[in-house]
JSON list of C-alpha atoms in Angstrom, two decimals:
[
{"chain": "A", "resi": 1, "resn": "GLU", "atom": "CA", "xyz": [95.21, 108.16, 102.28]},
{"chain": "A", "resi": 2, "resn": "GLU", "atom": "CA", "xyz": [98.66, 106.68, 102.67]},
{"chain": "A", "resi": 3, "resn": "LEU", "atom": "CA", "xyz": [99.36, 103.96, 105.23]},
{"chain": "A", "resi": 4, "resn": "THR", "atom": "CA", "xyz": [102.86, 103.61, 106.64]},
{"chain": "A", "resi": 5, "resn": "ILE", "atom": "CA", "xyz": [103.86, 100.42, 108.41]},
{"chain": "A", "resi": 6, "resn": "LEU", "atom": "CA", "xyz": [106.81, 100.43, 110.78]},
{"chain": "A", "resi": 7, "resn": "VAL", "atom": "CA", "xyz": [108.27, 96.97, 111.31]},
{"chain": "A", "resi": 8, "resn": "ASN", "atom": "CA", "xyz": [110.78, 96.21, 114.01]},
{"chain": "A", "resi": 9, "resn": "GLY", "atom": "CA", "xyz": [113.89, 94.37, 112.89]},
{"chain": "A", "resi": 10, "resn": "ASN", "atom": "CA", "xyz": [115.08, 92.45, 109.87]},
{"chain": "A", "resi": 11, "resn": "GLY", "atom": "CA", "xyz": [115.70, 88.98, 111.31]},
{"chain": "A", "resi": 12, "resn": "ALA", "atom": "CA", "xyz": [119.42, 89.08, 110.45]},
{"chain": "A", "resi": 13, "resn": "VAL", "atom": "CA", "xyz": [120.69, 88.04, 113.90]},
{"chain": "A", "resi": 14, "resn": "PRO", "atom": "CA", "xyz": [120.41, 84.40, 115.03]},
{"chain": "A", "resi": 15, "resn": "GLU", "atom": "CA", "xyz": [117.49, 83.46, 117.29]},
{"chain": "A", "resi": 16, "resn": "CYS", "atom": "CA", "xyz": [117.87, 83.84, 121.03]},
{"chain": "A", "resi": 17, "resn": "SER", "atom": "CA", "xyz": [120.51, 86.55, 120.78]},
{"chain": "A", "resi": 18, "resn": "GLY", "atom": "CA", "xyz": [120.32, 89.64, 122.96]},
{"chain": "A", "resi": 19, "resn": "LEU", "atom": "CA", "xyz": [121.01, 91.60, 119.78]},
{"chain": "A", "resi": 20, "resn": "ASP", "atom": "CA", "xyz": [118.13, 90.00, 117.90]},
{"chain": "A", "resi": 21, "resn": "ASN", "atom": "CA", "xyz": [115.45, 92.66, 117.56]},
{"chain": "A", "resi": 22, "resn": "TRP", "atom": "CA", "xyz": [113.20, 90.49, 115.42]},
{"chain": "A", "resi": 23, "resn": "SER", "atom": "CA", "xyz": [112.40, 87.79, 117.97]},
{"chain": "A", "resi": 24, "resn": "LEU", "atom": "CA", "xyz": [112.46, 89.03, 121.53]},
{"chain": "A", "resi": 25, "resn": "TYR", "atom": "CA", "xyz": [113.39, 86.56, 124.25]},
{"chain": "A", "resi": 26, "resn": "PRO", "atom": "CA", "xyz": [113.57, 87.18, 128.01]},
{"chain": "A", "resi": 27, "resn": "ASN", "atom": "CA", "xyz": [117.39, 87.23, 127.83]},
{"chain": "A", "resi": 28, "resn": "THR", "atom": "CA", "xyz": [120.30, 85.88, 125.81]},
{"chain": "A", "resi": 29, "resn": "THR", "atom": "CA", "xyz": [119.91, 82.38, 127.27]},
{"chain": "A", "resi": 30, "resn": "CYS", "atom": "CA", "xyz": [116.22, 82.14, 126.31]},
{"chain": "A", "resi": 31, "resn": "GLY", "atom": "CA", "xyz": [114.89, 82.15, 129.85]},
{"chain": "A", "resi": 32, "resn": "GLY", "atom": "CA", "xyz": [114.90, 84.03, 133.13]},
{"chain": "A", "resi": 33, "resn": "ASP", "atom": "CA", "xyz": [113.13, 87.04, 134.58]},
{"chain": "A", "resi": 34, "resn": "PRO", "atom": "CA", "xyz": [110.60, 89.05, 132.60]},
{"chain": "A", "resi": 35, "resn": "ILE", "atom": "CA", "xyz": [112.06, 91.91, 130.63]},
{"chain": "A", "resi": 36, "resn": "VAL", "atom": "CA", "xyz": [110.66, 95.20, 129.46]},
{"chain": "A", "resi": 37, "resn": "VAL", "atom": "CA", "xyz": [111.64, 96.77, 126.16]},
{"chain": "A", "resi": 38, "resn": "THR", "atom": "CA", "xyz": [110.55, 100.16, 124.90]},
{"chain": "A", "resi": 39, "resn": "GLU", "atom": "CA", "xyz": [110.48, 101.42, 121.33]},
{"chain": "A", "resi": 40, "resn": "ILE", "atom": "CA", "xyz": [109.88, 105.02, 120.29]},
{"chain": "A", "resi": 41, "resn": "TYR", "atom": "CA", "xyz": [108.26, 105.84, 116.96]},
{"chain": "A", "resi": 42, "resn": "GLU", "atom": "CA", "xyz": [107.95, 109.25, 115.31]},
{"chain": "A", "resi": 43, "resn": "ALA", "atom": "CA", "xyz": [105.25, 109.82, 112.72]},
{"chain": "A", "resi": 44, "resn": "THR", "atom": "CA", "xyz": [106.60, 111.93, 109.86]},
{"chain": "A", "resi": 45, "resn": "CYS", "atom": "CA", "xyz": [103.82, 113.86, 108.15]},
{"chain": "A", "resi": 46, "resn": "PRO", "atom": "CA", "xyz": [103.82, 116.59, 105.49]},
{"chain": "A", "resi": 47, "resn": "TYR", "atom": "CA", "xyz": [103.11, 120.25, 106.23]},
{"chain": "A", "resi": 48, "resn": "ALA", "atom": "CA", "xyz": [99.59, 121.00, 107.52]},
{"chain": "A", "resi": 49, "resn": "SER", "atom": "CA", "xyz": [98.96, 117.40, 108.56]},
{"chain": "A", "resi": 50, "resn": "SER", "atom": "CA", "xyz": [99.44, 115.38, 111.73]},
{"chain": "A", "resi": 51, "resn": "ALA", "atom": "CA", "xyz": [99.65, 111.77, 112.79]},
{"chain": "A", "resi": 52, "resn": "LEU", "atom": "CA", "xyz": [96.69, 109.54, 113.45]},
{"chain": "A", "resi": 53, "resn": "TRP", "atom": "CA", "xyz": [98.04, 106.37, 115.05]},
{"chain": "A", "resi": 54, "resn": "GLY", "atom": "CA", "xyz": [96.49, 103.25, 113.55]},
{"chain": "A", "resi": 55, "resn": "LEU", "atom": "CA", "xyz": [96.88, 99.57, 114.35]},
{"chain": "A", "resi": 56, "resn": "LEU", "atom": "CA", "xyz": [99.24, 97.47, 116.46]},
{"chain": "A", "resi": 57, "resn": "ALA", "atom": "CA", "xyz": [99.74, 93.88, 115.26]},
{"chain": "A", "resi": 58, "resn": "TRP", "atom": "CA", "xyz": [102.11, 91.10, 116.34]},
{"chain": "A", "resi": 59, "resn": "GLU", "atom": "CA", "xyz": [103.23, 87.50, 116.02]},
{"chain": "A", "resi": 60, "resn": "ALA", "atom": "CA", "xyz": [104.29, 85.76, 119.22]},
{"chain": "A", "resi": 61, "resn": "THR", "atom": "CA", "xyz": [104.65, 82.32, 120.74]},
{"chain": "A", "resi": 62, "resn": "THR", "atom": "CA", "xyz": [103.36, 82.22, 124.31]},
{"chain": "A", "resi": 63, "resn": "PRO", "atom": "CA", "xyz": [103.02, 78.64, 125.60]},
{"chain": "A", "resi": 64, "resn": "GLY", "atom": "CA", "xyz": [101.38, 77.87, 128.93]},
{"chain": "A", "resi": 65, "resn": "GLY", "atom": "CA", "xyz": [101.19, 80.89, 131.21]},
{"chain": "A", "resi": 66, "resn": "SER", "atom": "CA", "xyz": [103.73, 83.01, 129.33]},
{"chain": "A", "resi": 67, "resn": "ARG", "atom": "CA", "xyz": [102.62, 86.28, 127.72]},
{"chain": "A", "resi": 68, "resn": "VAL", "atom": "CA", "xyz": [103.67, 89.46, 125.98]},
{"chain": "A", "resi": 69, "resn": "THR", "atom": "CA", "xyz": [101.98, 92.61, 127.30]},
{"chain": "A", "resi": 70, "resn": "TRP", "atom": "CA", "xyz": [101.78, 95.88, 125.32]},
{"chain": "A", "resi": 71, "resn": "SER", "atom": "CA", "xyz": [101.24, 99.40, 126.59]},
{"chain": "A", "resi": 72, "resn": "GLY", "atom": "CA", "xyz": [101.76, 102.79, 125.00]},
{"chain": "A", "resi": 73, "resn": "ARG", "atom": "CA", "xyz": [101.94, 106.53, 125.50]},
{"chain": "A", "resi": 74, "resn": "THR", "atom": "CA", "xyz": [102.24, 109.57, 123.24]},
{"chain": "A", "resi": 75, "resn": "ALA", "atom": "CA", "xyz": [103.63, 113.10, 123.32]},
{"chain": "A", "resi": 76, "resn": "THR", "atom": "CA", "xyz": [104.32, 115.97, 120.97]},
{"chain": "A", "resi": 77, "resn": "THR", "atom": "CA", "xyz": [108.08, 115.64, 121.64]},
{"chain": "A", "resi": 78, "resn": "GLU", "atom": "CA", "xyz": [110.30, 112.68, 122.42]},
{"chain": "A", "resi": 79, "resn": "GLU", "atom": "CA", "xyz": [111.30, 114.31, 125.70]},
{"chain": "A", "resi": 80, "resn": "GLY", "atom": "CA", "xyz": [107.61, 114.69, 126.62]},
{"chain": "A", "resi": 81, "resn": "LEU", "atom": "CA", "xyz": [107.08, 110.92, 126.59]},
{"chain": "A", "resi": 82, "resn": "ALA", "atom": "CA", "xyz": [108.62, 110.58, 130.06]},
{"chain": "A", "resi": 83, "resn": "ALA", "atom": "CA", "xyz": [105.79, 112.66, 131.57]},
{"chain": "A", "resi": 84, "resn": "ALA", "atom": "CA", "xyz": [103.01, 110.77, 129.76]},
{"chain": "A", "resi": 85, "resn": "SER", "atom": "CA", "xyz": [101.08, 107.92, 131.39]},
{"chain": "A", "resi": 86, "resn": "TRP", "atom": "CA", "xyz": [101.25, 104.35, 130.10]},
{"chain": "A", "resi": 87, "resn": "MET", "atom": "CA", "xyz": [97.96, 102.95, 128.83]},
{"chain": "A", "resi": 88, "resn": "PRO", "atom": "CA", "xyz": [97.29, 99.21, 128.26]},
{"chain": "A", "resi": 89, "resn": "LEU", "atom": "CA", "xyz": [97.09, 98.17, 124.61]},
{"chain": "A", "resi": 90, "resn": "GLY", "atom": "CA", "xyz": [96.96, 94.39, 124.36]},
{"chain": "A", "resi": 91, "resn": "VAL", "atom": "CA", "xyz": [98.26, 90.98, 125.41]},
{"chain": "A", "resi": 92, "resn": "ALA", "atom": "CA", "xyz": [99.68, 88.13, 123.37]},
{"chain": "A", "resi": 93, "resn": "ALA", "atom": "CA", "xyz": [98.80, 84.90, 125.19]},
{"chain": "A", "resi": 94, "resn": "SER", "atom": "CA", "xyz": [97.67, 81.38, 124.41]},
{"chain": "A", "resi": 95, "resn": "THR", "atom": "CA", "xyz": [94.88, 81.39, 127.03]},
{"chain": "A", "resi": 96, "resn": "PRO", "atom": "CA", "xyz": [92.09, 82.19, 127.80]},
{"chain": "A", "resi": 97, "resn": "THR", "atom": "CA", "xyz": [91.76, 83.55, 124.23]},
{"chain": "A", "resi": 98, "resn": "ASP", "atom": "CA", "xyz": [94.57, 82.73, 121.82]},
{"chain": "A", "resi": 99, "resn": "THR", "atom": "CA", "xyz": [96.01, 86.11, 120.78]},
{"chain": "A", "resi": 100, "resn": "GLN", "atom": "CA", "xyz": [99.50, 84.86, 119.89]},
{"chain": "A", "resi": 101, "resn": "SER", "atom": "CA", "xyz": [98.87, 85.74, 116.25]},
{"chain": "A", "resi": 102, "resn": "CYS", "atom": "CA", "xyz": [97.37, 89.20, 115.89]},
{"chain": "A", "resi": 103, "resn": "PRO", "atom": "CA", "xyz": [97.96, 90.24, 112.26]},
{"chain": "A", "resi": 104, "resn": "LEU", "atom": "CA", "xyz": [96.65, 93.43, 110.66]},
{"chain": "A", "resi": 105, "resn": "THR", "atom": "CA", "xyz": [93.97, 91.29, 108.97]},
{"chain": "A", "resi": 106, "resn": "SER", "atom": "CA", "xyz": [92.75, 89.54, 112.14]},
{"chain": "A", "resi": 107, "resn": "GLU", "atom": "CA", "xyz": [89.05, 89.37, 112.93]},
{"chain": "A", "resi": 108, "resn": "LEU", "atom": "CA", "xyz": [89.53, 88.58, 116.64]},
{"chain": "A", "resi": 109, "resn": "PRO", "atom": "CA", "xyz": [87.91, 91.18, 118.92]},
{"chain": "A", "resi": 110, "resn": "GLY", "atom": "CA", "xyz": [90.57, 93.75, 119.89]},
{"chain": "A", "resi": 111, "resn": "CYS", "atom": "CA", "xyz": [93.05, 92.33, 117.44]},
{"chain": "A", "resi": 112, "resn": "PRO", "atom": "CA", "xyz": [94.75, 94.15, 115.89]},
{"chain": "A", "resi": 113, "resn": "VAL", "atom": "CA", "xyz": [94.69, 96.88, 118.50]},
{"chain": "A", "resi": 114, "resn": "ASP", "atom": "CA", "xyz": [93.33, 100.27, 117.43]},
{"chain": "A", "resi": 115, "resn": "VAL", "atom": "CA", "xyz": [96.03, 102.41, 119.06]},
{"chain": "A", "resi": 116, "resn": "THR", "atom": "CA", "xyz": [94.08, 105.65, 118.74]},
{"chain": "A", "resi": 117, "resn": "GLN", "atom": "CA", "xyz": [90.99, 104.13, 120.34]},
{"chain": "A", "resi": 118, "resn": "ALA", "atom": "CA", "xyz": [93.07, 102.58, 123.12]},
{"chain": "A", "resi": 119, "resn": "LEU", "atom": "CA", "xyz": [94.88, 105.82, 123.96]},
{"chain": "A", "resi": 120, "resn": "TRP", "atom": "CA", "xyz": [92.21, 108.47, 123.34]},
{"chain": "A", "resi": 121, "resn": "ASP", "atom": "CA", "xyz": [88.47, 108.86, 123.59]},
{"chain": "A", "resi": 122, "resn": "PRO", "atom": "CA", "xyz": [86.69, 107.99, 120.35]},
{"chain": "A", "resi": 123, "resn": "GLY", "atom": "CA", "xyz": [84.94, 110.72, 118.43]},
{"chain": "A", "resi": 124, "resn": "PRO", "atom": "CA", "xyz": [85.90, 113.83, 116.52]},
{"chain": "A", "resi": 125, "resn": "GLN", "atom": "CA", "xyz": [89.01, 114.43, 118.64]},
{"chain": "A", "resi": 126, "resn": "ARG", "atom": "CA", "xyz": [90.61, 111.27, 117.22]},
{"chain": "A", "resi": 127, "resn": "ARG", "atom": "CA", "xyz": [92.32, 113.38, 114.56]},
{"chain": "A", "resi": 128, "resn": "ASN", "atom": "CA", "xyz": [95.67, 115.15, 114.85]},
{"chain": "A", "resi": 129, "resn": "GLN", "atom": "CA", "xyz": [97.43, 113.04, 117.47]},
{"chain": "A", "resi": 130, "resn": "PRO", "atom": "CA", "xyz": [100.93, 113.63, 118.90]},
{"chain": "A", "resi": 131, "resn": "ALA", "atom": "CA", "xyz": [103.81, 112.66, 116.62]},
{"chain": "A", "resi": 132, "resn": "PHE", "atom": "CA", "xyz": [105.65, 110.46, 119.13]},
{"chain": "A", "resi": 133, "resn": "LEU", "atom": "CA", "xyz": [104.45, 107.03, 120.25]},
{"chain": "A", "resi": 134, "resn": "GLU", "atom": "CA", "xyz": [106.34, 104.91, 122.75]},
{"chain": "A", "resi": 135, "resn": "LEU", "atom": "CA", "xyz": [105.50, 101.22, 123.06]},
{"chain": "A", "resi": 136, "resn": "ARG", "atom": "CA", "xyz": [106.39, 99.21, 126.17]},
{"chain": "A", "resi": 137, "resn": "ILE", "atom": "CA", "xyz": [106.64, 95.48, 125.59]},
{"chain": "A", "resi": 138, "resn": "GLU", "atom": "CA", "xyz": [106.86, 93.16, 128.59]},
{"chain": "A", "resi": 139, "resn": "VAL", "atom": "CA", "xyz": [107.88, 89.59, 127.82]},
{"chain": "A", "resi": 140, "resn": "GLU", "atom": "CA", "xyz": [106.95, 87.20, 130.63]},
{"chain": "A", "resi": 141, "resn": "SER", "atom": "CA", "xyz": [107.91, 83.55, 130.62]},
{"chain": "A", "resi": 142, "resn": "SER", "atom": "CA", "xyz": [106.29, 81.06, 132.97]},
{"chain": "A", "resi": 143, "resn": "GLY", "atom": "CA", "xyz": [108.65, 78.39, 134.24]},
{"chain": "A", "resi": 144, "resn": "ALA", "atom": "CA", "xyz": [109.83, 76.39, 131.25]},
{"chain": "A", "resi": 145, "resn": "ASP", "atom": "CA", "xyz": [107.26, 78.10, 128.99]},
{"chain": "A", "resi": 146, "resn": "LEU", "atom": "CA", "xyz": [109.28, 80.72, 127.13]},
{"chain": "A", "resi": 147, "resn": "ALA", "atom": "CA", "xyz": [107.50, 83.67, 125.53]},
{"chain": "A", "resi": 148, "resn": "THR", "atom": "CA", "xyz": [108.83, 84.72, 122.14]},
{"chain": "A", "resi": 149, "resn": "LEU", "atom": "CA", "xyz": [107.93, 87.88, 120.28]},
{"chain": "A", "resi": 150, "resn": "HIS", "atom": "CA", "xyz": [108.68, 87.31, 116.59]},
{"chain": "A", "resi": 151, "resn": "ASP", "atom": "CA", "xyz": [107.39, 90.47, 114.98]},
{"chain": "A", "resi": 152, "resn": "TRP", "atom": "CA", "xyz": [105.24, 93.55, 115.50]},
{"chain": "A", "resi": 153, "resn": "LYS", "atom": "CA", "xyz": [103.89, 96.35, 113.37]},
{"chain": "A", "resi": 154, "resn": "VAL", "atom": "CA", "xyz": [102.40, 99.73, 114.18]},
{"chain": "A", "resi": 155, "resn": "THR", "atom": "CA", "xyz": [100.66, 101.89, 111.58]},
{"chain": "A", "resi": 156, "resn": "TYR", "atom": "CA", "xyz": [99.74, 105.53, 111.27]},
{"chain": "A", "resi": 157, "resn": "SER", "atom": "CA", "xyz": [98.16, 107.87, 108.78]},
{"chain": "A", "resi": 158, "resn": "CYS", "atom": "CA", "xyz": [98.72, 111.54, 108.13]},
{"chain": "A", "resi": 159, "resn": "VAL", "atom": "CA", "xyz": [95.52, 113.59, 108.28]},
{"chain": "A", "resi": 160, "resn": "HIS", "atom": "CA", "xyz": [95.03, 117.24, 107.42]},
{"chain": "A", "resi": 161, "resn": "ASP", "atom": "CA", "xyz": [95.13, 119.61, 110.38]},
{"chain": "A", "resi": 162, "resn": "GLU", "atom": "CA", "xyz": [91.79, 121.13, 111.29]}
]
């Protein structure tokens, strides 16, 4: 079974830039109103196989009451995403449980997030998921406490069609 990891960004743009897609700040001045960013991923699988979305992991800095909130939706086409409902996936926060660091190897409950489990009922129907996944990332600062999203990863596998 092959595991593909999609990583957002390469860290080539200086911190706190609106063009910086490695660390995500509320705006180009590192403060202000919460922002929402969406990213669309397409799983590319060989003939007679389909995507099985895997894990969502992240690294964030969320002091005080700031947070980064994740939600997701899937569809068989990119255009179909607009009609799909958003489902909650996870939250990066420093309190009440510190989930600022949620790597693929974490042992915290719910961290990393099992995307398939979060978006679909567990059981035999967990196989052969839609090829398109859209993530919505809401970065919320709290006063002078600025939330920073440094990195995230989402994984998927290709499983044989049944």
